Short mmCIF file of C-alpha atoms in Angstrom, two decimals:
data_model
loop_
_atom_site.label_atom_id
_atom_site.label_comp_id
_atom_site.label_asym_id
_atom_site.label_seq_id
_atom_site.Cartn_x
_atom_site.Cartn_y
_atom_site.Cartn_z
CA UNK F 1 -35.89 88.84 -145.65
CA UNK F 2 -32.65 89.36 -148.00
CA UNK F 3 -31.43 86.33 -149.41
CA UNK F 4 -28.67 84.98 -147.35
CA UNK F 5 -25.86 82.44 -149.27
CA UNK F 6 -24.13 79.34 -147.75
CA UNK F 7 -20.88 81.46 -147.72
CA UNK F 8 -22.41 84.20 -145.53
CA UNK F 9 -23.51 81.90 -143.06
CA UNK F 10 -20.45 79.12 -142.68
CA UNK F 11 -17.18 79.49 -141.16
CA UNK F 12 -14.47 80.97 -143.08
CA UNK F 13 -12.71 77.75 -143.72
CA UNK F 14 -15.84 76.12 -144.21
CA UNK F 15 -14.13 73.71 -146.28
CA UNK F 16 -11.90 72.71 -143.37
CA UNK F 17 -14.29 72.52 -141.04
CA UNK F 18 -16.47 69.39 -139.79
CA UNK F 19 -20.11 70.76 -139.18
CA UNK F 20 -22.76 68.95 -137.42
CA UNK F 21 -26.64 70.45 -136.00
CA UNK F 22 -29.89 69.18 -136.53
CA UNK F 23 -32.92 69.49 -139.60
CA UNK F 24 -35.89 69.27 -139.27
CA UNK F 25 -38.08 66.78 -141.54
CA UNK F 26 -41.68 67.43 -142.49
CA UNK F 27 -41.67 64.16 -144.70
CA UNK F 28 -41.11 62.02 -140.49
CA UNK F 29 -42.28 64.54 -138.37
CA UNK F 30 -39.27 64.88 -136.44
CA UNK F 31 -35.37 66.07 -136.36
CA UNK F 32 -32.88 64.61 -137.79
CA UNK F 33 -28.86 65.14 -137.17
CA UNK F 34 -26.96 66.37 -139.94
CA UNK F 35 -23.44 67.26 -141.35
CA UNK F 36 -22.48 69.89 -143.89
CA UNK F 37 -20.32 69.39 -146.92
CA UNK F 38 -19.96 72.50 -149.03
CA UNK F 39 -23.64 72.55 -150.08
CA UNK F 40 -24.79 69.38 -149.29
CA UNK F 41 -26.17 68.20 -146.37
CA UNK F 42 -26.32 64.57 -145.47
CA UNK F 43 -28.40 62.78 -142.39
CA UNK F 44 -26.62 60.60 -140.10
CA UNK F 45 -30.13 59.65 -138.11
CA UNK F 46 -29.45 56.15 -139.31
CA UNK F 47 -26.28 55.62 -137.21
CA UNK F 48 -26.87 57.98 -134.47
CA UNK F 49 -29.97 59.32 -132.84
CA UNK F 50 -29.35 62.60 -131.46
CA UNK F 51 -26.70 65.35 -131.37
CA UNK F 52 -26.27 64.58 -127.58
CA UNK F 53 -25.09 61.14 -128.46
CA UNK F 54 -23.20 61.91 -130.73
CA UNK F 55 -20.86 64.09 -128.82
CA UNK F 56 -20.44 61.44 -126.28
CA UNK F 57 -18.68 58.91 -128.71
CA UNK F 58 -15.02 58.96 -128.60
CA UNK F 59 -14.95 59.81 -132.00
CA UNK F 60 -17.69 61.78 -133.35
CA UNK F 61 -15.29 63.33 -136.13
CA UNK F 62 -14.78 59.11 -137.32
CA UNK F 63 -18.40 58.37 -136.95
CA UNK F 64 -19.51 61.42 -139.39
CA UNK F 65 -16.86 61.04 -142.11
CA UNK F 66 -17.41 57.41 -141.93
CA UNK F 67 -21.59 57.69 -142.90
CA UNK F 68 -21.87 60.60 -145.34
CA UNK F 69 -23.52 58.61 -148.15
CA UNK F 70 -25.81 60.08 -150.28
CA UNK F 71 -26.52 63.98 -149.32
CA UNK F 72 -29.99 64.59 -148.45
CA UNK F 73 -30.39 68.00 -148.72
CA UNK F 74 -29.27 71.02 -150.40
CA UNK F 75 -27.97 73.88 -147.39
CA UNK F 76 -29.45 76.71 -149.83
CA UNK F 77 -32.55 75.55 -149.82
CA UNK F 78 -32.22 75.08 -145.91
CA UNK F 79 -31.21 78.45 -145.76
CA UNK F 80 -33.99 79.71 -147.34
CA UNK F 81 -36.56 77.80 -145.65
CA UNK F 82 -35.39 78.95 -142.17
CA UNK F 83 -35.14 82.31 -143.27
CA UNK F 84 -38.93 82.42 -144.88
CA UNK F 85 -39.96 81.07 -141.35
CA UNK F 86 -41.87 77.68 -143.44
CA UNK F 87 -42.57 74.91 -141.33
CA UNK F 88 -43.86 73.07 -144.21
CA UNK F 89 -40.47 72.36 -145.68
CA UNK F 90 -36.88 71.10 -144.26
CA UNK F 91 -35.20 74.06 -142.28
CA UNK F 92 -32.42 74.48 -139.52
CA UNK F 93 -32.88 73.94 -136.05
CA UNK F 94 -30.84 74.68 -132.84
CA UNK F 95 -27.52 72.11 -133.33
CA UNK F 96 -28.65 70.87 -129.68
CA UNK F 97 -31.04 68.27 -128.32
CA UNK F 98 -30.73 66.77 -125.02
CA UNK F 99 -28.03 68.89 -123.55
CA UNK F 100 -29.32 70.81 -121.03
CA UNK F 101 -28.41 74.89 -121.71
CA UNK F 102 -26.36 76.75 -119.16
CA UNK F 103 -25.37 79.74 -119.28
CA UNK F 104 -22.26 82.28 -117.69
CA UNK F 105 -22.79 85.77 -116.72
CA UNK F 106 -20.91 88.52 -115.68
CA UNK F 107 -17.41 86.75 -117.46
CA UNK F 108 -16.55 90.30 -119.08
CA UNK F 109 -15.32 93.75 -116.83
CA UNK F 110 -17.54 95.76 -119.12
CA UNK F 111 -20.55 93.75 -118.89
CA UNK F 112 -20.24 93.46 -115.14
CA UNK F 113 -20.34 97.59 -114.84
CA UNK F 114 -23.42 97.47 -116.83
CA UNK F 115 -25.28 94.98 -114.53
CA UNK F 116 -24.41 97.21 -111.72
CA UNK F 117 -25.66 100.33 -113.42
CA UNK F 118 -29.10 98.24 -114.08
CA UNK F 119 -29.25 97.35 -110.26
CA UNK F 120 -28.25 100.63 -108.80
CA UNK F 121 -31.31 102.26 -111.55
CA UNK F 122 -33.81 99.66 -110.56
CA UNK F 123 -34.37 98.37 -114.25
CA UNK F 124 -35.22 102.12 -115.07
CA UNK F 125 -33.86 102.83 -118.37
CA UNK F 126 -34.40 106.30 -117.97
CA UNK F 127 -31.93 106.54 -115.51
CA UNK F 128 -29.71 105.06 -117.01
CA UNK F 129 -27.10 107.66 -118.48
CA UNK F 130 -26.82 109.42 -115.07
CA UNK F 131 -26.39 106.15 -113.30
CA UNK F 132 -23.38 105.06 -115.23
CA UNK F 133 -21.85 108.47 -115.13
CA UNK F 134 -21.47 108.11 -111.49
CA UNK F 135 -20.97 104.37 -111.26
CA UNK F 136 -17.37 104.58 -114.02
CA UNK F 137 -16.57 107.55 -112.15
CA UNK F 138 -16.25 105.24 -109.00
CA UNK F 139 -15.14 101.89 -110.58
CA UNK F 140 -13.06 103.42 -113.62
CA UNK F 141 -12.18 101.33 -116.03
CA UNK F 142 -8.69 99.67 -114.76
CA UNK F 143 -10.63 96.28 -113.62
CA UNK F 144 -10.12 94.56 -116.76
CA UNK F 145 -6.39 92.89 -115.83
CA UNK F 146 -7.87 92.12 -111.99
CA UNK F 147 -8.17 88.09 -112.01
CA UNK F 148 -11.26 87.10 -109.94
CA UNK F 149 -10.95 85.23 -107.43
CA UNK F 150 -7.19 86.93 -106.79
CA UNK F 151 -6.04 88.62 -103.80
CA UNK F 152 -5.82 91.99 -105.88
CA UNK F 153 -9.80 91.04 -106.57
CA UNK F 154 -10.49 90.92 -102.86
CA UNK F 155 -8.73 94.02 -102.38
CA UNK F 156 -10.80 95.92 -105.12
CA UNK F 157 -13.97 94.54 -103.61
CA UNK F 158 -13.41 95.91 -100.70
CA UNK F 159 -12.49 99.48 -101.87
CA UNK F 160 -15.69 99.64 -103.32
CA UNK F 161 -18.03 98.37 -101.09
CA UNK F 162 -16.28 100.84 -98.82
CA UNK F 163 -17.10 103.91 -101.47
CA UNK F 164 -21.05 102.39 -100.95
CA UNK F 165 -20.32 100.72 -104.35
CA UNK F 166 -21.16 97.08 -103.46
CA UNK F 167 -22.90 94.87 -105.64
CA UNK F 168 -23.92 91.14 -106.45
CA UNK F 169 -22.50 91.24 -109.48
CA UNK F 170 -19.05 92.79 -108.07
CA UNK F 171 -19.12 89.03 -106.38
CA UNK F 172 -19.63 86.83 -109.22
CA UNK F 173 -17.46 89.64 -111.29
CA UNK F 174 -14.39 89.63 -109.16
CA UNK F 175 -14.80 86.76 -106.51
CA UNK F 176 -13.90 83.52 -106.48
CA UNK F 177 -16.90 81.36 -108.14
CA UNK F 178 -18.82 82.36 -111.45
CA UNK F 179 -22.39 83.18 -112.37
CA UNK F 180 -23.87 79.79 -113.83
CA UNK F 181 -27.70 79.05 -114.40
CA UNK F 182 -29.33 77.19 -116.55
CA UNK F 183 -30.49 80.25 -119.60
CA UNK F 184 -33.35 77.27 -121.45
CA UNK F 185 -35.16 74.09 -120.91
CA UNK F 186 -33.95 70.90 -123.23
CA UNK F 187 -35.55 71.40 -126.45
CA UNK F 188 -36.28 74.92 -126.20
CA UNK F 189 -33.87 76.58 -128.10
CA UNK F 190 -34.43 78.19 -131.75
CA UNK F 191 -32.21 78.01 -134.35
CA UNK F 192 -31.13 79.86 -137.24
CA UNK F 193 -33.48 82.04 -139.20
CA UNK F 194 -36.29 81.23 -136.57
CA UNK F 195 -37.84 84.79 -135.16
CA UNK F 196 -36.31 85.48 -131.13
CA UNK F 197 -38.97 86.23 -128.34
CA UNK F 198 -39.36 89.48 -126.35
CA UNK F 199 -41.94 89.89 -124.39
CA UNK F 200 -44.56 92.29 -124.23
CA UNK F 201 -43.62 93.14 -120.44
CA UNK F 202 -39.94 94.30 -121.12
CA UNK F 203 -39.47 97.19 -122.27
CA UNK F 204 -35.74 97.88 -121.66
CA UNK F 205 -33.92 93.99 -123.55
CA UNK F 206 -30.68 93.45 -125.75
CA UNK F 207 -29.06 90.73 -127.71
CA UNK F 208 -25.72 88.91 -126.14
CA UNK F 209 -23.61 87.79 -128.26
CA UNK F 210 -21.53 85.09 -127.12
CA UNK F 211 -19.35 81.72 -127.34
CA UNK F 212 -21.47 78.23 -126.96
CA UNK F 213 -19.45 75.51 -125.69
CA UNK F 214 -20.79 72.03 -126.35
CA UNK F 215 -19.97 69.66 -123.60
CA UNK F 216 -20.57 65.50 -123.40
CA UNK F 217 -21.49 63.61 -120.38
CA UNK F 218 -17.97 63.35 -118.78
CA UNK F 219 -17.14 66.99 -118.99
CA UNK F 220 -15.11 66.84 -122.01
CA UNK F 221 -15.58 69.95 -124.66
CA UNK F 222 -16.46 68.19 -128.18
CA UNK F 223 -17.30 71.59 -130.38
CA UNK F 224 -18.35 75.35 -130.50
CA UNK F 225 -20.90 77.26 -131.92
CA UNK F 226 -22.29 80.47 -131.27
CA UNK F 227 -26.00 81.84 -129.43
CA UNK F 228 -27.68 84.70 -128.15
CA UNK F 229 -28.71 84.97 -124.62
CA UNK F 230 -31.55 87.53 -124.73
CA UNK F 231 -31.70 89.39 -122.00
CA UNK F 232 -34.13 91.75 -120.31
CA UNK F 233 -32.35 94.35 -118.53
CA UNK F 234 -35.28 96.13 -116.92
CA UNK F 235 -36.55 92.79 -115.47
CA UNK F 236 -33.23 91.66 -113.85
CA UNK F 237 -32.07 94.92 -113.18
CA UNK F 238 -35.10 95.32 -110.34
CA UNK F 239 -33.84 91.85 -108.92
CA UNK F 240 -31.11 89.13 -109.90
CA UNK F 241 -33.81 86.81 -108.21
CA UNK F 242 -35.90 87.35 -110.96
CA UNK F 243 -33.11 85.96 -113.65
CA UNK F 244 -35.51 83.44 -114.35
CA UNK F 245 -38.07 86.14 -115.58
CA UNK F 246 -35.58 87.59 -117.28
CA UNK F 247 -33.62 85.34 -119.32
CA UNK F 248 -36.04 81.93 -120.12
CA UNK F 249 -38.81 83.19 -122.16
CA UNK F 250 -40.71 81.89 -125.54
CA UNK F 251 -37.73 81.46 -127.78
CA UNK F 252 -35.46 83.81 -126.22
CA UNK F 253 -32.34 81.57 -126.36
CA UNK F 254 -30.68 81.31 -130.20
CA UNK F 255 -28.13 78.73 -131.16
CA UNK F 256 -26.36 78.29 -134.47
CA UNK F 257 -26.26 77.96 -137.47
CA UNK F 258 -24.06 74.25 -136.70
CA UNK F 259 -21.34 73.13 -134.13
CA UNK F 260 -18.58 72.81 -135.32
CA UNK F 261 -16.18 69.98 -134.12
CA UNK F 262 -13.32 69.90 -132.60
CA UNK F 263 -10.50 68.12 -134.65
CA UNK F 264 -6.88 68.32 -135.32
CA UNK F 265 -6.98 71.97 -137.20
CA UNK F 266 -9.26 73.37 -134.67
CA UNK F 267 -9.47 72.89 -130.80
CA UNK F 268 -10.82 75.08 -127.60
CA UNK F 269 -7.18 76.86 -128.25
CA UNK F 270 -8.30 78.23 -131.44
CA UNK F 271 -11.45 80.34 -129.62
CA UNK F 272 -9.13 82.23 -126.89
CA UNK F 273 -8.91 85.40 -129.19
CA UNK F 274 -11.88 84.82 -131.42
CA UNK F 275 -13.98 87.50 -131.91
CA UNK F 276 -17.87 87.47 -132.00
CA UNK F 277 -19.71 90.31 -133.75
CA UNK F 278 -23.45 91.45 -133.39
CA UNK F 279 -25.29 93.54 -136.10
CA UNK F 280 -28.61 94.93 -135.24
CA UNK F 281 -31.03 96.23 -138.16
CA UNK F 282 -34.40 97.59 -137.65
CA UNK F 283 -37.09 98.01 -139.85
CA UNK F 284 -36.90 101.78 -138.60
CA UNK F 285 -33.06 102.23 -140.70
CA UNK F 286 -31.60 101.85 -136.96
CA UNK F 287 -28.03 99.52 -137.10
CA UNK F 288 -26.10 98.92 -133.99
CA UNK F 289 -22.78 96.92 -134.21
CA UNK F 290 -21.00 95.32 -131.54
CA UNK F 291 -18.44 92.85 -130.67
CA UNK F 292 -17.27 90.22 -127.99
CA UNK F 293 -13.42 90.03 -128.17
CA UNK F 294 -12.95 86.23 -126.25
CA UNK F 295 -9.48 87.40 -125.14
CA UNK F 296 -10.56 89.80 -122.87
CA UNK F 297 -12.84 86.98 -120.72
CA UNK F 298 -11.65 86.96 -116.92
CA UNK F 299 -12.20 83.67 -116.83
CA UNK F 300 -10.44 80.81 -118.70
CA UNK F 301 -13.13 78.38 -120.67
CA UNK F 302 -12.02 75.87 -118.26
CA UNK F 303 -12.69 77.22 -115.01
CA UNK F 304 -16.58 77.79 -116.88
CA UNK F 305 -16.95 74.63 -117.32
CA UNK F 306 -15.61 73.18 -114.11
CA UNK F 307 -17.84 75.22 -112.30
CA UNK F 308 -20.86 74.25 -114.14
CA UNK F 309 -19.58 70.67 -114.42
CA UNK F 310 -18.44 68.25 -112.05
CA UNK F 311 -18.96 65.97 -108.64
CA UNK F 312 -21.13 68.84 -107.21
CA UNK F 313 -23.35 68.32 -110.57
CA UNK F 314 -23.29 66.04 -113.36
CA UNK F 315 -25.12 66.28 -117.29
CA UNK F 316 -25.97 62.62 -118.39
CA UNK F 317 -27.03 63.95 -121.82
CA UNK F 318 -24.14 66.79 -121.86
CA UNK F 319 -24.96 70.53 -122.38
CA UNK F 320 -24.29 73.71 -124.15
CA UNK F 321 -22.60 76.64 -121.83
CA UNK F 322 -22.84 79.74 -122.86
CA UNK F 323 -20.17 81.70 -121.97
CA UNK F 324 -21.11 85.48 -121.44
CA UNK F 325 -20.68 88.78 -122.76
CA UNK F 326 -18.18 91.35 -123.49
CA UNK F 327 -21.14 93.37 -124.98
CA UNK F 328 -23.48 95.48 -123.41
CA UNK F 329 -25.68 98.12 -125.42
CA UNK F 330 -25.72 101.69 -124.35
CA UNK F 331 -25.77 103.72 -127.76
CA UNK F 332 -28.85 105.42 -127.94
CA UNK F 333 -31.45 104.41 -130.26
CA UNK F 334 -33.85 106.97 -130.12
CA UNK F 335 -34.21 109.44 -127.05
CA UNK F 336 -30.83 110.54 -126.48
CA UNK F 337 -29.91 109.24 -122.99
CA UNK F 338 -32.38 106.13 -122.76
CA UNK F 339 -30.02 103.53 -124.53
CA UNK F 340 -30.43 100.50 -126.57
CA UNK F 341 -33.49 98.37 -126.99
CA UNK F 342 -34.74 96.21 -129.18
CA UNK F 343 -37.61 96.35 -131.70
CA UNK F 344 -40.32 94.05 -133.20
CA UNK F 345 -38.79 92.95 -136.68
CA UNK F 346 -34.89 93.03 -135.16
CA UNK F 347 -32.74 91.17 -137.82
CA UNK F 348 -30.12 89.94 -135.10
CA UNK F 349 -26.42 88.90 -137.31
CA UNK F 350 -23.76 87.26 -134.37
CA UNK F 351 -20.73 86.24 -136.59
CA UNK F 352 -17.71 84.24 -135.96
CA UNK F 353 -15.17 83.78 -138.23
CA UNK F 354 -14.51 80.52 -136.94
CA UNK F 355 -17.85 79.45 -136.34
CA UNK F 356 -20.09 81.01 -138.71
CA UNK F 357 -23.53 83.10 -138.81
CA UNK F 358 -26.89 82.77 -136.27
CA UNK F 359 -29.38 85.12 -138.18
CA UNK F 360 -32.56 85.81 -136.60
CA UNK F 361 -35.48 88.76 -136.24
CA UNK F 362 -37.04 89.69 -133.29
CA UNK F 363 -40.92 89.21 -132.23
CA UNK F 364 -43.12 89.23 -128.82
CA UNK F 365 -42.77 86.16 -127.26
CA UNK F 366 -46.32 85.78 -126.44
CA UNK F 367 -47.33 85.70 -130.03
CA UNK F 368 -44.42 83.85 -131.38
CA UNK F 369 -45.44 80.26 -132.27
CA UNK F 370 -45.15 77.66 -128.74
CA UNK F 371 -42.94 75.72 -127.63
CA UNK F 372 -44.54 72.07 -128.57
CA UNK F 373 -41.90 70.08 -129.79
CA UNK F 374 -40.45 68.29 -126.23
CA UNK F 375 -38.92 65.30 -124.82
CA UNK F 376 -41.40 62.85 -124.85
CA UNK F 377 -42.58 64.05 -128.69
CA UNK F 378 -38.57 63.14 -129.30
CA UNK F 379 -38.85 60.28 -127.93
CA UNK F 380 -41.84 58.71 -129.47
CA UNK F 381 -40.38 59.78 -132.83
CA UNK F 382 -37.37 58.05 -132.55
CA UNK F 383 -39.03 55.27 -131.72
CA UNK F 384 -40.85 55.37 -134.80
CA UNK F 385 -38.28 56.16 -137.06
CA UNK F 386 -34.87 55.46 -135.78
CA UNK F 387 -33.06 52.42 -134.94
CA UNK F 388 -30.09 52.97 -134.62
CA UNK F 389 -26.98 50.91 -132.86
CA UNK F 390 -25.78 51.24 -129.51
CA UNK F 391 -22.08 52.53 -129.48
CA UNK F 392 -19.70 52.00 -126.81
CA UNK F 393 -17.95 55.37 -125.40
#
């Protein structure tokens, strides 16, 4: 894989920015949580467990500036590690633990047209082109400006379902309450540089690029990062009850490269026009670029995280919410006509400015390496090689 510097990978104003996510340590075993300092990269295991914890002190930003001692590692060689795919030496995980990872669908006008053209084809790819010649005809594209949940929403629903046109995902698209699941079990997710599962059973799948929110125990948003939310389109295009199938797979859920903390120069305000970019390159010269522009999200962040969040359900560990797509692949890659799909050996770039760069490649899920790593392996490692003190807030 091309050698990939610190620079390419960090925020723009890395040097502004407080950066926090996870290592992990062949010399213990285990993970350990991490900041990042230019190149260095210092633990903070000593004075606070997990990343989960951490976001549910009052002050994360005072409890990380406070304990960087001595750095413990050097973010190139991180880099380069993750990258190689070696186990055997310190690399980059996902910049979550415990959280639990939800996930928003269906946040974007654009994306919802495309899950209706998947529905009304039946997760046929081949059918694809014709179906969403007919389906824009009908639904245009003067739905961006229509606020779900809104009378004019209401309205629009019902002039389509009266042209035959109605759909699931015209509900969660337009009506009052968002799509929220949960996209990944705790633990599950890969990080930077690791390889992203397919599996062998889909053959119609895309990267989604999008905004990670990182939210404590009471709600509150602590930091950003970014993910993608792989997605088999010829599974959940046969059934939205088979979401499951298609979205939590063998590492199909990608977070990183760190979260980056909200402080005084950068807050949930500074992500409402952020863009996200997406770079595919195959091994076969293919390239697709996309991009998901955060200003044009019908939904404000906070009505995402109110609906995942709140007396109807509750996170005692916090989670990550993913917060959908503006991007939805339909440039051919081969066969004109048959779209977008990915390929074994996929090097998948999603870039913020803000936030920085999740690299990964692509593989079949069923031959990727498992899923071992879980809770109770966390928690017996912790118990052998952290003690740390109990903090209030």
């Amino acid at each position: 894989m091309t050698t990939v510097s610190a620079d390419q990978i960090l925020p723009a104003d890395a040097d502004k920015a407080l950066l926090v996510g996870r290592v992990w340590d062949p010399e213990t075993g285990g993970p350990r949580v991490v900041s990042i300092s230019g190149q260095d990269v210092f633990d903070h295991t000593a004075h606070v467990s997990t990343v989960s914890e951490l976001m549910d002190l009052d002050d994360p930003v005072g409890l990380i500036t406070a304990t960087r001692e001595s750095p413990s590692w050097d973010l190139a060689a991180l880099i380069d590690a993750s990258l190689a795919q070696d186990t055997e030496r310190p690399h980059i995980l996902a910049p979550v633990d415990l959280q639990v990872v939800k996930a928003c669908g269906v946040t974007f006008v654009d994306s919802m047209i495309e899950r209706v053209i998947e529905e009304r084809c039946g997760g046929d790819f081949h059918q694809a082109a014709a179906v969403r010649e007919s389906v824009l005809a009908v639904l245009g594209s003067d739905l961006a400006s229509v606020r779900p949940g809104s009378e004019e929403a209401r309205q629009v629903k019902e002039v389509l379902t009266a042209k035959g046109m109605w759909s699931q995902y015209l509900e969660v698209g337009l009506g009052a309450d968002p799509e929220v699941f949960t996209k990944a079990p705790v633990l599950s997710s890969v990080g930077f540089g690791a390889r992203i599962g397919i599996p062998s059973f889909s053959s119609w799948n895309n990267p989604e690029p999008e905004l990670v929110l990182i939210v404590d125990s009471r709600g509150r948003v602590r930091g950003a990062t970014v993910g993608n939310d792989v997605n088999l389109r010829d599974v959940e295009g046969r059934s939205a009850l088979l979401l499951g199938m298609a979205k939590d797979n063998n590492a199909s859920c990608a977070i990183g490269p760190f979260i980056r903390l909200f402080d005084d120069r950068f807050s949930l305000e500074s992500l409402r026009n952020e863009d996200i970019t997406l770079t595919v390159e195959g091994t076969d010269g293919y390239r697709l670029d996309g991009q998901n522009s955060l200003s044009r999200i019908s939904r404000p962040f906070e009505e995402l995280v109110g609906a995942a969040y709140g007396r109807h359900h509750q996170y005692p560990d916090g989670f990550a919410l993913f917060t959908g797509t503006l991007f939805a692949p339909s440039q051919d890659r081969e066969t004109p006509g048959l779209g977008f799909t990915h390929k074994e050996g996929d090097r998948v770039t999603i870039h913020s400015a803000q936030l920085g760069s999740l690299i990964n490649t692509t593989g079949t899920a069923e031959d990727l390496p498992a899923w071992s790593f879980g809770i109770r392996d966390l928690m017996e490692y912790l118990s052998r090689f952290v003690q740390v003190p109990v903090h209030e807030g």
